[in-house]
Amino acid sequence: MQKKIGKMSEKSVQAKGICKSYKSLFGSAKTVLEGISLDIDRGEIFGLLGPNGSGKTTLISIFSTLIYPEEGSLSILGLNARRDRGEIRKIINISTAKPNFPWSLTVRENLVHYSMLYGLYGLGLNRTVEDQIDAFELGEYRDVKFENLSTGLKQRLSLAKAMLNHPRLLFLDEPTTGLDPDMSAKTHDLIRRIHDEEGISVIMSTHYMPEAELLCDRIAFLRKGRVAALDTPQNLKNHLELGKRVKITYRGLANLDALRALEGVIAVRGKPGIVDGRVDIQANGQADIEVTKPAEGPVDRQLEILMDSNEDSLDRILKSFQDAKILDINIEEPDLEDVFLELAR
């Protein structure tokens, strides 16, 4: 009798108390995930965000049954992740940040190869392969070897491979890493189209804030192996009570240390301006600006300052520029990148 696949569950993932650590060559253990609990609804595009080393990829690997957690319980589409691992793998798939296919095989040959691994054969295999080639606009590259594909085309092939078995749950591990803006936008369109047309659940990790804000219904922000925040992008911005992002273009000198210390200032980011500058963005989002050589004329600089919702904060910020000439002030609503900076503090 064929096992019924998770029909009673309305969740694509139910995780409780997930823990994972790795041992080094010298025997010491490093905790990567500590007590992760998440309920992810079916049909969601769910984002995992966080700085490098926060545990995003490890959590994707656990959810996709590639590795086991040391502690905690996990069900995928209503199935037990340990007991029903084989059944789960029939109805999920994954596309990774750095696709690695047999280099000597062409696009079509690779798709045929993976279709056979998924148990397809005969006319059904050929029809599925051709459907994916058409869906992901790979027709003109069907006979091109993997080693000769651009980074963007490799990513597109990886997404096509991930849809061969028509998964109910698709995992995307940093799907636009290394892509230029145009190819990233096309990949976003593909992800949205896959979700809308196939009606599947998508769980994606990313460290690109605009990507998460564009695609994700909800986001879990990971920090040091724990869930630091969980909500919709808009609610995350509202709950943190972020005020405004103030862009100030100025000429002269500003006391950055004093600016950072001001009450109401959450983060400071800098741009070197027109010429002769260097900016070092620290992990907490602060900026150090250094003019690398004297300019022949005045040098314009720009700072982005994330402030709280207190109206007096803007007055304090502007007063800190009393020794500089302010050329332009632009006040904007905060975005998810501002949330990231605040949560990473």
Short mmCIF file of C-alpha atoms in Angstrom, two decimals:
data_model
loop_
_atom_site.label_atom_id
_atom_site.label_comp_id
_atom_site.label_asym_id
_atom_site.label_seq_id
_atom_site.Cartn_x
_atom_site.Cartn_y
_atom_site.Cartn_z
CA MET A 1 0.00 0.00 0.00
CA GLN A 2 1.34 3.42 -0.94
CA LYS A 3 1.91 5.82 1.95
CA LYS A 4 -0.31 8.88 2.01
CA ILE A 5 1.90 11.91 1.90
CA GLY A 6 1.18 14.38 4.65
CA LYS A 7 -2.39 15.18 3.63
CA MET A 8 -3.52 16.09 7.14
CA SER A 9 -0.88 18.75 7.70
CA GLU A 10 -1.38 22.37 6.73
CA LYS A 11 2.30 23.03 7.38
CA SER A 12 5.15 22.53 4.96
CA VAL A 13 7.59 22.49 7.89
CA GLN A 14 7.09 21.98 11.61
CA ALA A 15 10.35 22.24 13.53
CA LYS A 16 10.72 22.24 17.29
CA GLY A 17 13.94 22.66 19.26
CA ILE A 18 16.32 21.96 16.36
CA CYS A 19 19.98 21.91 17.44
CA LYS A 20 23.11 21.22 15.42
CA SER A 21 26.82 21.51 16.11
CA TYR A 22 29.98 20.53 14.25
CA LYS A 23 33.22 19.18 15.65
CA SER A 24 36.52 20.61 14.48
CA LEU A 25 39.61 18.57 13.64
CA PHE A 26 40.84 19.30 17.14
CA GLY A 27 37.74 17.89 18.81
CA SER A 28 36.07 21.11 19.93
CA ALA A 29 32.40 21.54 19.01
CA LYS A 30 30.85 24.65 17.48
CA THR A 31 27.12 25.17 17.94
CA VAL A 32 25.52 26.26 14.65
CA LEU A 33 21.82 25.99 15.50
CA GLU A 34 20.37 26.23 18.97
CA GLY A 35 16.71 25.57 19.71
CA ILE A 36 15.20 26.53 16.34
CA SER A 37 11.40 26.24 16.32
CA LEU A 38 9.44 27.20 13.21
CA ASP A 39 6.01 26.50 11.73
CA ILE A 40 5.95 27.27 8.00
CA ASP A 41 2.60 27.24 6.22
CA ARG A 42 1.95 25.48 2.96
CA GLY A 43 2.00 27.82 -0.01
CA GLU A 44 4.29 30.34 1.68
CA ILE A 45 7.45 31.83 0.31
CA PHE A 46 9.41 31.80 3.53
CA GLY A 47 12.74 33.57 3.94
CA LEU A 48 15.70 32.69 6.14
CA LEU A 49 17.86 35.77 6.66
CA GLY A 50 20.94 36.47 8.67
CA PRO A 51 24.62 37.36 8.45
CA ASN A 52 27.22 34.86 7.29
CA GLY A 53 27.61 32.08 9.82
CA SER A 54 24.14 32.52 11.31
CA GLY A 55 23.06 28.97 10.36
CA LYS A 56 20.90 29.56 7.27
CA THR A 57 22.51 26.92 5.04
CA THR A 58 22.68 24.36 7.85
CA LEU A 59 18.97 24.82 8.52
CA ILE A 60 18.16 24.40 4.81
CA SER A 61 20.25 21.21 4.82
CA ILE A 62 18.29 19.86 7.80
CA PHE A 63 14.90 20.79 6.36
CA SER A 64 15.81 19.13 3.04
CA THR A 65 16.89 15.93 4.89
CA LEU A 66 20.52 16.19 3.78
CA ILE A 67 21.68 16.12 7.40
CA TYR A 68 20.06 15.25 10.71
CA PRO A 69 19.71 17.56 13.71
CA GLU A 70 21.22 16.39 16.98
CA GLU A 71 18.14 17.41 18.94
CA GLY A 72 14.58 18.40 18.20
CA SER A 73 11.63 17.15 16.16
CA LEU A 74 10.96 17.87 12.49
CA SER A 75 8.13 17.09 10.09
CA ILE A 76 8.12 17.99 6.41
CA LEU A 77 4.73 18.15 4.67
CA GLY A 78 3.28 16.09 7.51
CA LEU A 79 5.96 13.38 7.34
CA ASN A 80 8.52 12.54 9.99
CA ALA A 81 11.92 13.74 8.78
CA ARG A 82 13.75 10.69 10.13
CA ARG A 83 11.28 7.88 9.62
CA ASP A 84 9.90 9.04 6.25
CA ARG A 85 13.07 10.46 4.73
CA GLY A 86 12.67 8.51 1.47
CA GLU A 87 9.08 9.63 0.96
CA ILE A 88 9.98 13.24 1.70
CA ARG A 89 12.71 13.27 -0.92
CA LYS A 90 10.18 12.34 -3.60
CA ILE A 91 8.19 15.52 -3.01
CA ILE A 92 10.88 18.15 -2.31
CA ASN A 93 13.83 19.54 -4.23
CA ILE A 94 16.63 22.05 -3.75
CA SER A 95 18.58 24.59 -5.78
CA THR A 96 21.87 25.70 -4.25
CA ALA A 97 23.89 28.89 -4.42
CA LYS A 98 26.67 27.27 -6.45
CA PRO A 99 25.16 24.65 -8.77
CA ASN A 100 27.47 21.74 -9.52
CA PHE A 101 26.46 19.47 -12.39
CA PRO A 102 28.49 17.02 -14.48
CA TRP A 103 30.62 19.48 -16.41
CA SER A 104 30.92 17.46 -19.61
CA LEU A 105 27.16 17.00 -20.02
CA THR A 106 24.99 19.44 -21.95
CA VAL A 107 21.98 21.22 -20.51
CA ARG A 108 19.59 18.60 -21.90
CA GLU A 109 21.82 15.69 -20.91
CA ASN A 110 21.98 16.96 -17.35
CA LEU A 111 18.21 17.27 -17.15
CA VAL A 112 17.81 13.75 -18.56
CA HIS A 113 20.36 12.47 -16.04
CA TYR A 114 18.49 13.94 -13.07
CA SER A 115 15.10 12.90 -14.44
CA MET A 116 16.29 9.29 -14.42
CA LEU A 117 17.47 9.69 -10.84
CA TYR A 118 13.96 10.91 -9.97
CA GLY A 119 12.46 7.76 -11.49
CA LEU A 120 11.23 9.19 -14.79
CA TYR A 121 11.58 7.23 -18.02
CA GLY A 122 10.32 6.96 -21.60
CA LEU A 123 7.97 9.53 -23.05
CA GLY A 124 7.26 10.99 -19.63
CA LEU A 125 10.95 11.74 -19.13
CA ASN A 126 11.34 13.42 -22.52
CA ARG A 127 8.17 15.47 -22.06
CA THR A 128 9.26 16.64 -18.61
CA VAL A 129 12.73 17.61 -19.81
CA GLU A 130 11.37 19.56 -22.77
CA ASP A 131 8.81 21.28 -20.55
CA GLN A 132 11.56 22.50 -18.21
CA ILE A 133 13.78 23.62 -21.08
CA ASP A 134 10.88 25.70 -22.39
CA ALA A 135 9.78 26.98 -18.98
CA PHE A 136 13.25 28.24 -18.08
CA GLU A 137 14.10 29.50 -21.58
CA LEU A 138 17.04 27.15 -22.04
CA GLY A 139 16.23 26.13 -25.62
CA GLU A 140 19.16 27.85 -27.30
CA TYR A 141 21.53 26.36 -24.71
CA ARG A 142 20.21 22.80 -24.74
CA ASP A 143 23.39 21.45 -26.39
CA VAL A 144 25.85 23.63 -24.46
CA LYS A 145 28.00 21.85 -21.89
CA PHE A 146 27.61 22.87 -18.27
CA GLU A 147 31.23 24.04 -18.08
CA ASN A 148 30.53 26.61 -20.81
CA LEU A 149 27.45 28.16 -19.22
CA SER A 150 27.47 31.58 -17.57
CA THR A 151 26.77 31.85 -13.84
CA GLY A 152 23.22 32.99 -14.55
CA LEU A 153 22.51 30.10 -16.90
CA LYS A 154 23.91 27.61 -14.38
CA GLN A 155 21.50 29.01 -11.82
CA ARG A 156 18.63 28.76 -14.30
CA LEU A 157 19.55 25.14 -15.03
CA SER A 158 19.62 24.44 -11.30
CA LEU A 159 16.08 25.79 -10.94
CA ALA A 160 14.94 23.72 -13.94
CA LYS A 161 16.47 20.60 -12.37
CA ALA A 162 14.73 21.36 -9.09
CA MET A 163 11.32 21.33 -10.80
CA LEU A 164 11.74 18.02 -12.65
CA ASN A 165 9.89 16.03 -9.97
CA HIS A 166 7.21 18.71 -9.52
CA PRO A 167 8.03 19.20 -5.83
CA ARG A 168 5.51 20.31 -3.24
CA LEU A 169 8.28 22.09 -1.36
CA LEU A 170 11.24 23.85 -3.01
CA PHE A 171 14.36 24.92 -1.13
CA LEU A 172 16.49 27.75 -2.53
CA ASP A 173 19.85 28.41 -0.90
CA GLU A 174 20.91 31.96 -1.83
CA PRO A 175 19.51 31.65 -5.38
CA THR A 176 20.96 34.90 -6.77
CA THR A 177 24.47 34.79 -5.30
CA GLY A 178 26.97 35.96 -7.92
CA LEU A 179 24.34 37.15 -10.39
CA ASP A 180 24.26 40.61 -11.93
CA PRO A 181 21.19 42.80 -11.26
CA ASP A 182 19.49 41.93 -14.54
CA MET A 183 19.89 38.17 -14.04
CA SER A 184 18.83 38.51 -10.40
CA ALA A 185 15.61 40.20 -11.50
CA LYS A 186 14.94 37.42 -14.02
CA THR A 187 15.57 34.81 -11.31
CA HIS A 188 13.11 36.60 -9.00
CA ASP A 189 10.50 36.43 -11.77
CA LEU A 190 11.18 32.71 -12.22
CA ILE A 191 10.80 32.03 -8.49
CA ARG A 192 7.54 33.95 -8.32
CA ARG A 193 6.24 32.21 -11.44
CA ILE A 194 7.15 28.76 -10.08
CA HIS A 195 5.34 29.54 -6.84
CA ASP A 196 2.23 30.98 -8.47
CA GLU A 197 1.83 28.46 -11.30
CA GLU A 198 2.79 25.30 -9.43
CA GLY A 199 1.21 26.28 -6.11
CA ILE A 200 4.21 25.04 -4.16
CA SER A 201 5.84 26.12 -0.92
CA VAL A 202 9.23 27.83 -1.17
CA ILE A 203 11.81 28.19 1.59
CA MET A 204 14.75 30.35 0.63
CA SER A 205 17.85 31.63 2.36
CA THR A 206 19.35 34.94 1.33
CA HIS A 207 21.42 37.81 2.65
CA TYR A 208 20.02 40.23 0.05
CA MET A 209 17.43 42.33 1.84
CA PRO A 210 15.59 43.68 -1.25
CA GLU A 211 15.23 40.10 -2.50
CA ALA A 212 13.59 38.95 0.72
CA GLU A 213 11.32 41.98 0.85
CA LEU A 214 10.26 41.42 -2.76
CA LEU A 215 9.55 37.69 -2.57
CA CYS A 216 8.89 36.51 0.98
CA ASP A 217 5.55 36.31 2.78
CA ARG A 218 7.33 35.87 6.12
CA ILE A 219 10.92 36.01 7.28
CA ALA A 220 12.88 34.38 10.08
CA PHE A 221 15.99 36.34 10.97
CA LEU A 222 18.76 34.08 12.32
CA ARG A 223 21.47 35.39 14.59
CA LYS A 224 24.11 33.14 16.16
CA GLY A 225 22.04 30.05 15.49
CA ARG A 226 18.81 31.34 17.01
CA VAL A 227 15.64 32.93 15.64
CA ALA A 228 16.02 36.60 16.52
CA ALA A 229 12.80 37.71 14.81
CA LEU A 230 9.94 36.15 12.84
CA ASP A 231 7.21 38.02 10.96
CA THR A 232 6.22 39.59 7.65
CA PRO A 233 8.69 42.15 6.23
CA GLN A 234 6.29 45.00 6.98
CA ASN A 235 5.60 43.87 10.53
CA LEU A 236 9.30 43.49 11.24
CA LYS A 237 9.78 47.13 10.28
CA ASN A 238 6.80 48.21 12.36
CA HIS A 239 7.67 46.21 15.47
CA LEU A 240 11.22 47.52 15.62
CA GLU A 241 9.83 51.06 15.60
CA LEU A 242 12.34 52.22 13.06
CA GLY A 243 11.81 55.84 12.18
CA LYS A 244 13.30 57.16 8.96
CA ARG A 245 16.40 56.75 6.85
CA VAL A 246 18.02 60.16 6.41
CA LYS A 247 20.43 60.70 3.51
CA ILE A 248 22.62 63.75 4.00
CA THR A 249 24.99 65.03 1.34
CA TYR A 250 27.47 67.47 2.79
CA ARG A 251 30.76 69.26 2.21
CA GLY A 252 33.34 69.59 4.93
CA LEU A 253 33.84 67.54 8.07
CA ALA A 254 31.35 65.76 10.29
CA ASN A 255 32.11 64.17 13.64
CA LEU A 256 31.11 60.56 12.98
CA ASP A 257 31.86 59.37 16.51
CA ALA A 258 29.58 62.02 17.95
CA LEU A 259 26.94 61.21 15.35
CA ARG A 260 26.96 57.51 16.21
CA ALA A 261 26.62 58.31 19.90
CA LEU A 262 23.56 60.50 19.46
CA GLU A 263 20.35 59.43 21.13
CA GLY A 264 17.99 58.12 18.47
CA VAL A 265 20.66 57.11 15.94
CA ILE A 266 20.43 53.39 15.18
CA ALA A 267 22.99 52.99 12.39
CA VAL A 268 25.25 55.10 10.21
CA ARG A 269 26.35 54.12 6.73
CA GLY A 270 28.62 56.16 4.52
CA LYS A 271 29.53 56.73 0.89
CA PRO A 272 32.80 58.35 -0.10
CA GLY A 273 31.08 60.83 -2.35
CA ILE A 274 32.36 62.27 -5.57
CA VAL A 275 36.12 61.67 -5.48
CA ASP A 276 39.11 60.72 -3.36
CA GLY A 277 37.42 58.75 -0.63
CA ARG A 278 37.21 55.36 0.93
CA VAL A 279 34.50 54.03 3.20
CA ASP A 280 34.78 51.04 5.50
CA ILE A 281 31.42 49.59 6.47
CA GLN A 282 31.67 47.71 9.74
CA ALA A 283 29.64 44.64 10.68
CA ASN A 284 27.22 46.77 12.70
CA GLY A 285 26.50 49.01 9.73
CA GLN A 286 28.59 51.95 10.92
CA ALA A 287 30.89 53.75 8.54
CA ASP A 288 34.39 55.14 8.69
CA ILE A 289 35.28 57.62 5.96
CA GLU A 290 38.84 58.44 5.05
CA VAL A 291 39.94 60.85 2.34
CA THR A 292 42.83 59.04 0.68
CA LYS A 293 44.40 62.12 -0.92
CA PRO A 294 43.74 65.84 -0.90
CA ALA A 295 41.23 66.89 -3.52
CA GLU A 296 41.84 69.87 -5.74
CA GLY A 297 38.37 71.13 -4.95
CA PRO A 298 35.73 70.55 -2.28
CA VAL A 299 34.75 66.91 -1.70
CA ASP A 300 31.09 66.00 -1.33
CA ARG A 301 30.29 63.14 1.01
CA GLN A 302 27.09 61.29 1.80
CA LEU A 303 25.87 59.53 4.93
CA GLU A 304 22.82 57.35 5.43
CA ILE A 305 21.56 57.55 8.99
CA LEU A 306 18.89 55.24 10.36
CA MET A 307 17.04 56.98 13.18
CA ASP A 308 14.27 56.03 15.57
CA SER A 309 10.72 57.40 15.44
CA ASN A 310 11.39 60.29 17.85
CA GLU A 311 10.95 63.60 16.01
CA ASP A 312 13.70 65.23 18.11
CA SER A 313 16.26 62.77 16.72
CA LEU A 314 16.41 64.58 13.38
CA ASP A 315 17.17 67.89 15.08
CA ARG A 316 20.04 66.30 16.99
CA ILE A 317 21.41 64.77 13.79
CA LEU A 318 21.35 68.05 11.88
CA LYS A 319 23.06 69.91 14.73
CA SER A 320 25.97 67.45 14.52
CA PHE A 321 26.74 68.86 11.04
CA GLN A 322 27.32 72.40 12.32
CA ASP A 323 30.93 72.36 11.04
CA ALA A 324 29.88 71.14 7.59
CA LYS A 325 27.80 72.54 4.77
CA ILE A 326 24.70 70.44 4.14
CA LEU A 327 23.97 70.26 0.41
CA ASP A 328 20.96 67.95 0.37
CA ILE A 329 18.71 66.07 2.79
CA ASN A 330 16.52 63.17 1.70
CA ILE A 331 14.24 61.38 4.16
CA GLU A 332 12.94 57.90 3.27
CA GLU A 333 10.99 55.07 4.87
CA PRO A 334 13.19 52.26 6.27
CA ASP A 335 13.52 49.02 4.33
CA LEU A 336 14.39 45.46 5.26
CA GLU A 337 18.09 46.22 5.12
CA ASP A 338 17.57 48.64 7.99
CA VAL A 339 15.83 45.86 9.93
CA PHE A 340 18.80 43.60 9.20
CA LEU A 341 21.23 46.18 10.58
CA GLU A 342 19.19 46.66 13.73
CA LEU A 343 18.78 42.93 14.40
CA ALA A 344 22.46 42.25 13.72
CA ARG A 345 23.56 44.80 16.31
#
